[in-house]
Amino acid sequence: MSAEQTVAIVDYRPGHAAAWKALNEAWLAEGGFVVEAKDRKVIDDPEGAILAPGGRIFMAEREGEAIGCCALMPMDDGGFEVAKMTVSPSARGLGLGRRLLEACEAAACAVGAPRLYLETSSTLKPAGALYRGFGFVDLPPRPSPYVRADVWMEKRLTPGG
């Protein structure tokens, strides 16, 4: 069995709260970013800020340890924002980013969402390459709650997935 196959993508549980916080604070620090107000809200209260309004959080687990995460946050147009996606440095290169995106896309398609949307930083080169390779296309600049955001992307979804 490959290392990738020993990792399960699972729905967030309250027991993931500490790992969710640690994973997200780590990628922000690694990227040289400050934790902004919107970050703090979703990192500190994932149940209230993401799950209660109809979003989803997926966690990548290896032998019971959370080593990656990604959130789907509902948008006013019926689409979902892909947010807070990261994989622990020790687990990078196993294809987990793609697997997390696949889980997000499947969940969005299952409820008939028209698109996935995300905001990122041009300094996060591997993330940008992953998103483009997954079918995201660049959008014109738009207002963002994130100072670091200078890339806006979407992937249109086919009804029924």
mmCIF file with all atom_site columns, N, CA, C and O in Angstrom, residues 78 105-116 155-161:
data_model
loop_
_atom_site.group_PDB
_atom_site.id
_atom_site.type_symbol
_atom_site.label_atom_id
_atom_site.label_alt_id
_atom_site.label_comp_id
_atom_site.label_asym_id
_atom_site.label_entity_id
_atom_site.label_seq_id
_atom_site.pdbx_PDB_ins_code
_atom_site.Cartn_x
_atom_site.Cartn_y
_atom_site.Cartn_z
_atom_site.occupancy
_atom_site.B_iso_or_equiv
_atom_site.pdbx_formal_charge
_atom_site.auth_seq_id
_atom_site.auth_comp_id
_atom_site.auth_asym_id
_atom_site.auth_atom_id
_atom_site.pdbx_PDB_model_num
ATOM 1  N N  . GLY A 1 78  ? -24.477 30.507 -4.624  1.00 0.00 ? 78  GLY A N  1
ATOM 2  C CA . GLY A 1 78  ? -24.683 29.064 -4.604  1.00 0.00 ? 78  GLY A CA 1
ATOM 3  C C  . GLY A 1 78  ? -23.397 28.274 -4.808  1.00 0.00 ? 78  GLY A C  1
ATOM 4  O O  . GLY A 1 78  ? -23.386 27.055 -4.670  1.00 0.00 ? 78  GLY A O  1
ATOM 5  N N  . GLU A 1 105 ? -14.704 19.314 -4.661  1.00 0.00 ? 105 GLU A N  1
ATOM 6  C CA . GLU A 1 105 ? -15.481 19.349 -5.902  1.00 0.00 ? 105 GLU A CA 1
ATOM 7  C C  . GLU A 1 105 ? -16.655 18.374 -5.840  1.00 0.00 ? 105 GLU A C  1
ATOM 8  O O  . GLU A 1 105 ? -17.774 18.714 -6.234  1.00 0.00 ? 105 GLU A O  1
ATOM 9  N N  . ALA A 1 106 ? -16.417 17.177 -5.331  1.00 0.00 ? 106 ALA A N  1
ATOM 10 C CA . ALA A 1 106 ? -17.494 16.186 -5.234  1.00 0.00 ? 106 ALA A CA 1
ATOM 11 C C  . ALA A 1 106 ? -18.616 16.689 -4.326  1.00 0.00 ? 106 ALA A C  1
ATOM 12 O O  . ALA A 1 106 ? -19.799 16.551 -4.656  1.00 0.00 ? 106 ALA A O  1
ATOM 13 N N  . ALA A 1 107 ? -18.259 17.298 -3.201  1.00 0.00 ? 107 ALA A N  1
ATOM 14 C CA . ALA A 1 107 ? -19.264 17.809 -2.270  1.00 0.00 ? 107 ALA A CA 1
ATOM 15 C C  . ALA A 1 107 ? -20.053 18.959 -2.895  1.00 0.00 ? 107 ALA A C  1
ATOM 16 O O  . ALA A 1 107 ? -21.274 19.042 -2.745  1.00 0.00 ? 107 ALA A O  1
ATOM 17 N N  . ALA A 1 108 ? -19.361 19.837 -3.609  1.00 0.00 ? 108 ALA A N  1
ATOM 18 C CA . ALA A 1 108 ? -20.034 20.970 -4.259  1.00 0.00 ? 108 ALA A CA 1
ATOM 19 C C  . ALA A 1 108 ? -20.963 20.479 -5.369  1.00 0.00 ? 108 ALA A C  1
ATOM 20 O O  . ALA A 1 108 ? -22.097 20.949 -5.492  1.00 0.00 ? 108 ALA A O  1
ATOM 21 N N  . CYS A 1 109 ? -20.503 19.529 -6.174  1.00 0.00 ? 109 CYS A N  1
ATOM 22 C CA . CYS A 1 109 ? -21.332 18.980 -7.253  1.00 0.00 ? 109 CYS A CA 1
ATOM 23 C C  . CYS A 1 109 ? -22.561 18.267 -6.695  1.00 0.00 ? 109 CYS A C  1
ATOM 24 O O  . CYS A 1 109 ? -23.647 18.326 -7.278  1.00 0.00 ? 109 CYS A O  1
ATOM 25 N N  . ALA A 1 110 ? -22.399 17.603 -5.558  1.00 0.00 ? 110 ALA A N  1
ATOM 26 C CA . ALA A 1 110 ? -23.500 16.841 -4.966  1.00 0.00 ? 110 ALA A CA 1
ATOM 27 C C  . ALA A 1 110 ? -24.677 17.735 -4.585  1.00 0.00 ? 110 ALA A C  1
ATOM 28 O O  . ALA A 1 110 ? -25.813 17.263 -4.529  1.00 0.00 ? 110 ALA A O  1
ATOM 29 N N  . VAL A 1 111 ? -24.414 19.006 -4.332  1.00 0.00 ? 111 VAL A N  1
ATOM 30 C CA . VAL A 1 111 ? -25.497 19.936 -3.982  1.00 0.00 ? 111 VAL A CA 1
ATOM 31 C C  . VAL A 1 111 ? -25.798 20.906 -5.126  1.00 0.00 ? 111 VAL A C  1
ATOM 32 O O  . VAL A 1 111 ? -26.498 21.894 -4.940  1.00 0.00 ? 111 VAL A O  1
ATOM 33 N N  . GLY A 1 112 ? -25.253 20.623 -6.304  1.00 0.00 ? 112 GLY A N  1
ATOM 34 C CA . GLY A 1 112 ? -25.574 21.418 -7.478  1.00 0.00 ? 112 GLY A CA 1
ATOM 35 C C  . GLY A 1 112 ? -24.911 22.781 -7.555  1.00 0.00 ? 112 GLY A C  1
ATOM 36 O O  . GLY A 1 112 ? -25.407 23.676 -8.249  1.00 0.00 ? 112 GLY A O  1
ATOM 37 N N  . ALA A 1 113 ? -23.794 22.958 -6.874  1.00 0.00 ? 113 ALA A N  1
ATOM 38 C CA . ALA A 1 113 ? -23.103 24.251 -6.901  1.00 0.00 ? 113 ALA A CA 1
ATOM 39 C C  . ALA A 1 113 ? -22.591 24.553 -8.314  1.00 0.00 ? 113 ALA A C  1
ATOM 40 O O  . ALA A 1 113 ? -22.097 23.654 -8.997  1.00 0.00 ? 113 ALA A O  1
ATOM 41 N N  . PRO A 1 114 ? -22.680 25.815 -8.745  1.00 0.00 ? 114 PRO A N  1
ATOM 42 C CA . PRO A 1 114 ? -22.231 26.156 -10.095 1.00 0.00 ? 114 PRO A CA 1
ATOM 43 C C  . PRO A 1 114 ? -20.725 26.326 -10.227 1.00 0.00 ? 114 PRO A C  1
ATOM 44 O O  . PRO A 1 114 ? -20.189 26.260 -11.328 1.00 0.00 ? 114 PRO A O  1
ATOM 45 N N  . ARG A 1 115 ? -20.044 26.560 -9.093  1.00 0.00 ? 115 ARG A N  1
ATOM 46 C CA . ARG A 1 115 ? -18.610 26.817 -9.210  1.00 0.00 ? 115 ARG A CA 1
ATOM 47 C C  . ARG A 1 115 ? -17.905 26.690 -7.875  1.00 0.00 ? 115 ARG A C  1
ATOM 48 O O  . ARG A 1 115 ? -18.507 26.750 -6.809  1.00 0.00 ? 115 ARG A O  1
ATOM 49 N N  . LEU A 1 116 ? -16.583 26.525 -7.984  1.00 0.00 ? 116 LEU A N  1
ATOM 50 C CA . LEU A 1 116 ? -15.677 26.662 -6.855  1.00 0.00 ? 116 LEU A CA 1
ATOM 51 C C  . LEU A 1 116 ? -14.909 27.955 -7.095  1.00 0.00 ? 116 LEU A C  1
ATOM 52 O O  . LEU A 1 116 ? -14.561 28.279 -8.235  1.00 0.00 ? 116 LEU A O  1
ATOM 53 N N  . LYS A 1 155 ? -13.478 27.589 -10.735 1.00 0.00 ? 155 LYS A N  1
ATOM 54 C CA . LYS A 1 155 ? -13.665 26.406 -11.574 1.00 0.00 ? 155 LYS A CA 1
ATOM 55 C C  . LYS A 1 155 ? -15.167 26.232 -11.716 1.00 0.00 ? 155 LYS A C  1
ATOM 56 O O  . LYS A 1 155 ? -15.873 26.041 -10.720 1.00 0.00 ? 155 LYS A O  1
ATOM 57 N N  . ARG A 1 156 ? -15.655 26.320 -12.934 1.00 0.00 ? 156 ARG A N  1
ATOM 58 C CA . ARG A 1 156 ? -17.079 26.110 -13.203 1.00 0.00 ? 156 ARG A CA 1
ATOM 59 C C  . ARG A 1 156 ? -17.352 24.617 -13.074 1.00 0.00 ? 156 ARG A C  1
ATOM 60 O O  . ARG A 1 156 ? -16.551 23.778 -13.500 1.00 0.00 ? 156 ARG A O  1
ATOM 61 N N  . LEU A 1 157 ? -18.489 24.294 -12.488 1.00 0.00 ? 157 LEU A N  1
ATOM 62 C CA . LEU A 1 157 ? -18.851 22.894 -12.257 1.00 0.00 ? 157 LEU A CA 1
ATOM 63 C C  . LEU A 1 157 ? -20.013 22.477 -13.145 1.00 0.00 ? 157 LEU A C  1
ATOM 64 O O  . LEU A 1 157 ? -20.886 23.283 -13.443 1.00 0.00 ? 157 LEU A O  1
ATOM 65 N N  . THR A 1 158 ? -20.002 21.226 -13.537 1.00 0.00 ? 158 THR A N  1
ATOM 66 C CA . THR A 1 158 ? -21.070 20.672 -14.347 1.00 0.00 ? 158 THR A CA 1
ATOM 67 C C  . THR A 1 158 ? -22.129 20.114 -13.423 1.00 0.00 ? 158 THR A C  1
ATOM 68 O O  . THR A 1 158 ? -21.810 19.338 -12.507 1.00 0.00 ? 158 THR A O  1
ATOM 69 N N  . PRO A 1 159 ? -23.389 20.492 -13.605 1.00 0.00 ? 159 PRO A N  1
ATOM 70 C CA . PRO A 1 159 ? -24.448 19.946 -12.740 1.00 0.00 ? 159 PRO A CA 1
ATOM 71 C C  . PRO A 1 159 ? -24.394 18.422 -12.755 1.00 0.00 ? 159 PRO A C  1
ATOM 72 O O  . PRO A 1 159 ? -24.241 17.803 -13.806 1.00 0.00 ? 159 PRO A O  1
ATOM 73 N N  . GLY A 1 160 ? -24.504 17.854 -11.570 1.00 0.00 ? 160 GLY A N  1
ATOM 74 C CA . GLY A 1 160 ? -24.476 16.408 -11.428 1.00 0.00 ? 160 GLY A CA 1
ATOM 75 C C  . GLY A 1 160 ? -23.082 15.824 -11.386 1.00 0.00 ? 160 GLY A C  1
ATOM 76 O O  . GLY A 1 160 ? -22.888 14.636 -11.276 1.00 0.00 ? 160 GLY A O  1
ATOM 77 N N  . GLY A 1 161 ? -22.063 16.716 -11.459 1.00 0.00 ? 161 GLY A N  1
ATOM 78 C CA . GLY A 1 161 ? -20.678 16.322 -11.270 1.00 0.00 ? 161 GLY A CA 1
ATOM 79 C C  . GLY A 1 161 ? -20.052 15.603 -12.398 1.00 0.00 ? 161 GLY A C  1
ATOM 80 O O  . GLY A 1 161 ? -19.101 14.910 -12.292 1.00 0.00 ? 161 GLY A O  1
#
